[in-house]
Tab-separated table of C-alpha atoms in Angstrom:
chain	number	residue	atom	x	y	z
A	1	UNK	CA	238.398	-186.220	140.842
A	2	UNK	CA	237.678	-183.393	138.556
A	3	UNK	CA	234.850	-183.215	136.790
A	4	UNK	CA	236.904	-183.348	133.247
A	5	UNK	CA	238.639	-186.028	134.776
A	6	UNK	CA	235.176	-188.084	136.350
A	7	UNK	CA	233.517	-187.334	132.572
A	8	UNK	CA	236.518	-188.394	130.342
A	9	UNK	CA	236.302	-191.675	132.759
A	10	UNK	CA	232.464	-192.248	131.895
A	11	UNK	CA	233.273	-191.445	128.602
A	12	UNK	CA	235.847	-193.935	128.416
A	13	UNK	CA	233.420	-196.918	129.897
A	14	UNK	CA	230.929	-195.563	127.121
A	15	UNK	CA	233.416	-196.353	124.549
A	16	UNK	CA	234.439	-199.682	125.806
A	17	UNK	CA	231.281	-201.332	126.004
A	18	UNK	CA	229.918	-200.135	122.617
A	19	UNK	CA	232.586	-201.831	121.088
A	20	UNK	CA	231.810	-204.969	122.844
A	21	UNK	CA	228.371	-205.094	122.553
A	22	UNK	CA	228.513	-204.120	119.275
A	23	UNK	CA	230.910	-207.172	118.473
A	24	UNK	CA	234.551	-205.465	118.201
A	25	UNK	CA	236.315	-208.086	120.729
A	26	UNK	CA	240.244	-206.857	119.423
A	27	UNK	CA	239.544	-203.360	119.606
A	28	UNK	CA	237.487	-203.555	122.973
A	29	UNK	CA	240.980	-205.366	124.045
A	30	UNK	CA	243.469	-202.251	123.272
A	31	UNK	CA	240.922	-199.638	123.928
A	32	UNK	CA	240.974	-201.167	127.761
A	33	UNK	CA	244.758	-201.169	127.910
A	34	UNK	CA	245.345	-197.629	127.103
A	35	UNK	CA	242.422	-196.310	128.634
A	36	UNK	CA	243.362	-197.879	132.071
A	37	UNK	CA	240.148	-199.406	132.387
A	38	UNK	CA	239.266	-203.551	133.282
A	39	UNK	CA	238.507	-205.331	130.322
A	40	UNK	CA	234.956	-206.485	130.018
A	41	UNK	CA	233.823	-210.306	129.809
A	42	UNK	CA	231.592	-211.107	126.545
A	43	UNK	CA	228.290	-209.245	126.891
A	44	UNK	CA	226.011	-210.617	128.496
A	45	UNK	CA	224.018	-208.464	125.555
A	46	UNK	CA	226.149	-210.701	122.825
A	47	UNK	CA	225.633	-213.613	124.488
A	48	UNK	CA	221.734	-213.018	125.050
A	49	UNK	CA	221.742	-212.450	120.955
A	50	UNK	CA	223.644	-215.478	120.155
A	51	UNK	CA	221.126	-217.474	122.429
A	52	UNK	CA	217.962	-215.981	120.769
A	53	UNK	CA	219.393	-216.329	117.749
A	54	UNK	CA	219.804	-220.417	118.242
A	55	UNK	CA	216.854	-220.921	119.338
A	56	UNK	CA	215.456	-219.420	116.180
A	57	UNK	CA	217.861	-221.804	113.713
A	58	UNK	CA	216.185	-224.666	115.692
A	59	UNK	CA	212.763	-223.578	115.336
A	60	UNK	CA	212.268	-222.593	118.876
A	61	UNK	CA	210.427	-219.586	118.396
A	62	UNK	CA	208.323	-219.286	121.107
A	63	UNK	CA	211.811	-219.606	123.254
A	64	UNK	CA	213.074	-217.254	120.753
A	65	UNK	CA	210.232	-214.140	122.187
A	66	UNK	CA	210.413	-215.245	125.422
A	67	UNK	CA	214.613	-214.741	125.497
A	68	UNK	CA	213.849	-211.438	123.607
A	69	UNK	CA	211.392	-209.841	125.676
A	70	UNK	CA	213.908	-211.039	128.965
A	71	UNK	CA	216.445	-208.980	126.533
A	72	UNK	CA	214.704	-205.872	126.530
A	73	UNK	CA	210.735	-206.283	125.576
A	74	UNK	CA	210.329	-202.742	124.060
A	75	UNK	CA	211.759	-204.366	120.902
A	76	UNK	CA	208.703	-206.231	119.838
A	77	UNK	CA	206.501	-203.465	121.258
A	78	UNK	CA	207.316	-200.941	119.160
A	79	UNK	CA	208.082	-202.923	115.884
A	80	UNK	CA	205.207	-204.867	114.741
A	81	UNK	CA	206.423	-205.862	111.191
A	82	UNK	CA	209.440	-207.561	113.350
A	83	UNK	CA	206.962	-208.860	115.782
A	84	UNK	CA	204.485	-210.468	113.317
A	85	UNK	CA	207.582	-212.578	111.357
A	86	UNK	CA	208.642	-214.394	114.250
A	87	UNK	CA	204.866	-215.605	114.856
A	88	UNK	CA	204.745	-216.156	111.114
A	89	UNK	CA	207.595	-217.997	111.689
A	90	UNK	CA	206.059	-219.711	114.431
A	91	UNK	CA	202.851	-220.999	112.862
A	92	UNK	CA	204.907	-222.498	109.896
A	93	UNK	CA	206.831	-224.697	112.115
A	94	UNK	CA	203.808	-225.491	114.104
A	95	UNK	CA	202.269	-226.255	110.628
A	96	UNK	CA	206.152	-228.322	109.735
A	97	UNK	CA	204.901	-230.345	113.189
A	98	UNK	CA	201.135	-231.788	111.758
A	99	UNK	CA	202.838	-232.822	108.864
A	100	UNK	CA	201.728	-235.359	107.491
A	101	UNK	CA	198.656	-236.575	109.344
A	102	UNK	CA	199.318	-235.208	112.753
A	103	UNK	CA	196.991	-232.639	114.078
A	104	UNK	CA	196.542	-229.628	113.271
A	105	UNK	CA	194.673	-227.782	115.466
A	106	UNK	CA	197.154	-226.030	117.191
A	107	UNK	CA	198.171	-224.289	114.236
A	108	UNK	CA	194.846	-223.226	113.610
A	109	UNK	CA	194.685	-222.297	116.779
A	110	UNK	CA	198.006	-220.388	116.940
A	111	UNK	CA	196.945	-218.219	113.090
A	112	UNK	CA	193.797	-217.244	114.638
A	113	UNK	CA	194.624	-216.036	117.660
A	114	UNK	CA	198.077	-214.805	117.114
A	115	UNK	CA	198.368	-213.804	113.832
A	116	UNK	CA	194.603	-212.877	112.565
A	117	UNK	CA	193.896	-210.004	114.684
A	118	UNK	CA	197.375	-208.102	113.110
A	119	UNK	CA	197.020	-209.618	109.609
A	120	UNK	CA	194.113	-206.679	108.150
A	121	UNK	CA	196.281	-203.847	109.876
A	122	UNK	CA	198.468	-204.313	106.552
A	123	UNK	CA	198.227	-205.759	102.842
A	124	UNK	CA	201.451	-207.523	103.325
A	125	UNK	CA	200.471	-209.635	106.640
A	126	UNK	CA	197.300	-210.609	105.508
A	127	UNK	CA	199.029	-211.748	102.108
A	128	UNK	CA	202.059	-213.445	104.273
A	129	UNK	CA	199.361	-215.190	106.503
A	130	UNK	CA	197.606	-216.736	103.990
A	131	UNK	CA	200.178	-218.011	101.885
A	132	UNK	CA	201.356	-219.792	105.280
A	133	UNK	CA	198.483	-221.079	105.596
A	134	UNK	CA	197.823	-222.474	102.339
A	135	UNK	CA	200.837	-224.886	103.972
A	136	UNK	CA	198.060	-226.646	105.617
A	137	UNK	CA	196.375	-227.531	102.586
A	138	UNK	CA	199.072	-228.788	99.552
A	139	UNK	CA	201.215	-231.574	99.377
A	140	UNK	CA	204.109	-230.528	101.595
A	141	UNK	CA	206.167	-233.064	98.288
A	142	UNK	CA	204.935	-231.085	95.755
A	143	UNK	CA	204.470	-227.100	96.288
A	144	UNK	CA	204.876	-223.936	94.211
A	145	UNK	CA	208.637	-222.729	95.572
A	146	UNK	CA	207.356	-219.311	96.696
A	147	UNK	CA	205.873	-221.681	99.186
A	148	UNK	CA	208.109	-224.674	99.988
A	149	UNK	CA	210.890	-221.385	100.451
A	150	UNK	CA	208.717	-221.407	103.898
A	151	UNK	CA	209.776	-224.147	104.602
A	152	UNK	CA	213.775	-224.049	103.550
A	153	UNK	CA	216.322	-223.032	106.978
A	154	UNK	CA	216.312	-219.565	105.085
A	155	UNK	CA	213.390	-218.218	106.322
A	156	UNK	CA	214.854	-219.152	110.087
A	157	UNK	CA	218.201	-217.238	108.628
A	158	UNK	CA	216.170	-214.224	107.234
A	159	UNK	CA	214.003	-213.789	111.022
A	160	UNK	CA	217.084	-214.625	113.056
A	161	UNK	CA	219.039	-210.986	110.702
A	162	UNK	CA	216.110	-209.356	111.153
A	163	UNK	CA	215.982	-209.078	115.393
A	164	UNK	CA	219.510	-208.866	115.497
A	165	UNK	CA	219.848	-206.239	113.765
A	166	UNK	CA	216.834	-204.371	115.663
A	167	UNK	CA	218.690	-205.093	119.056
A	168	UNK	CA	222.195	-203.744	117.694
A	169	UNK	CA	219.858	-200.677	116.615
A	170	UNK	CA	218.526	-200.592	119.580
A	171	UNK	CA	221.550	-201.360	121.853
A	172	UNK	CA	223.515	-198.034	119.280
A	173	UNK	CA	220.147	-195.835	120.433
A	174	UNK	CA	220.727	-196.420	123.818
A	175	UNK	CA	224.572	-195.709	123.640
A	176	UNK	CA	223.889	-192.278	121.555
A	177	UNK	CA	221.445	-191.239	124.039
A	178	UNK	CA	224.118	-191.752	126.959
A	179	UNK	CA	227.393	-189.918	125.325
A	180	UNK	CA	224.637	-187.175	123.705
A	181	UNK	CA	224.095	-186.635	128.102
A	182	UNK	CA	227.830	-186.167	128.762
A	183	UNK	CA	227.863	-184.135	126.240
A	184	UNK	CA	225.538	-181.998	127.638
A	185	UNK	CA	226.721	-182.578	131.183
A	186	UNK	CA	230.383	-181.279	129.720
A	187	UNK	CA	228.536	-177.892	128.414
A	188	UNK	CA	226.285	-177.053	131.790
A	189	UNK	CA	229.437	-177.355	134.337
A	190	UNK	CA	231.186	-175.086	131.703
A	191	UNK	CA	228.632	-172.458	131.370
A	192	UNK	CA	228.123	-172.888	135.565
A	193	UNK	CA	231.788	-171.986	135.848
A	194	UNK	CA	232.270	-169.515	132.949
A	195	UNK	CA	229.401	-167.018	135.250
A	196	UNK	CA	230.509	-167.484	138.601
A	197	UNK	CA	234.119	-166.501	137.215
A	198	UNK	CA	235.903	-168.784	140.051
A	199	UNK	CA	238.466	-170.232	137.042
A	200	UNK	CA	239.424	-169.422	133.359
A	201	UNK	CA	237.986	-171.676	131.089
A	202	UNK	CA	240.299	-171.952	127.443
A	203	UNK	CA	238.007	-171.752	124.666
A	204	UNK	CA	238.429	-175.191	124.262
A	205	UNK	CA	238.792	-177.685	126.451
A	206	UNK	CA	240.970	-181.238	125.115
A	207	UNK	CA	239.192	-184.261	126.817
A	208	UNK	CA	242.481	-186.175	125.233
A	209	UNK	CA	239.779	-188.751	123.164
A	210	UNK	CA	241.604	-188.038	120.304
A	211	UNK	CA	245.184	-190.084	120.820
A	212	UNK	CA	248.332	-189.669	119.197
A	213	UNK	CA	249.246	-190.552	115.537
A	214	UNK	CA	249.972	-193.971	116.722
A	215	UNK	CA	246.478	-194.824	117.358
A	216	UNK	CA	245.155	-193.506	114.101
A	217	UNK	CA	247.150	-195.661	112.349
A	218	UNK	CA	246.003	-198.591	114.161
A	219	UNK	CA	244.328	-200.337	110.727
A	220	UNK	CA	242.115	-203.321	112.057
A	221	UNK	CA	242.179	-202.471	115.833
A	222	UNK	CA	241.070	-198.834	114.777
A	223	UNK	CA	238.171	-198.559	112.384
A	224	UNK	CA	237.558	-201.643	110.335
A	225	UNK	CA	237.514	-204.985	112.671
A	226	UNK	CA	235.438	-207.237	111.175
A	227	UNK	CA	232.547	-207.126	113.331
A	228	UNK	CA	230.781	-209.739	115.140
A	229	UNK	CA	226.984	-209.776	114.687
A	230	UNK	CA	226.092	-213.551	116.133
C-alpha cells in the first residue's frame, strides 16, 4: 500500500475510534461503512465510564476510584480538585453509614489520613472538608439545607459528571495528539519526496477525507447526533 493510502487508512481508523469513544454510535456505524472499516464493538472505554458512574451513583466511591485508576491513573494524579471531590464524597458515604449511632471511627480516620493533608492546600478544600465534618455533629434529620444537600443524590451526580468530563477530555487530548502525529508524518514524507525529486507532487494532495455533497447533507448523522455521555 502506498504512503497516502496508509495515511488515509490510519486517519479513518482514528476518526472511527473517536466517534465510538465519544459516544456517536450512529455516525460511527455510517462512517465504518463508508470507509470500508470493520465496525467497532461498544468501546471498552465507554463501558468503563458507565461502570465508574454506576459506582458513584451507588455510593461505592472506593470502587469508582479503583476503576478510574485502572482506566487512566494519570487523571487523578493530574487533577487534584477532581481527586479531592471523589475523596470528599467517599467521606460523606462513610459518615452516612455511621449514622445514627454507628461507629464514626472509619470516617474520622479517613478524613485525617486522606483529606487532612490535602485540605490546607486551597481555601475551598478546607471549607469543603469542614462542612462535611459537620455531618458528624448535627442530627441528619434537622440539617441546614447546605449540609442536607451533601446527603442528597445530587452530589453523587455532580461528582459523576465531573469524572465523566475529565475522562472524555483526556481521550480527546490523546486523539488530537494522534491526529497531529499523522499530519506531521504526511508533511515530512511529502518534503522527502520533493527533495529527492523522484516524483512530481502537486502543491496540494487531496486525501479524499472531505466526502461528497451527499455526505455533507447528512443532518443528524454528520454532526448533530446526540452524544452519549454515560
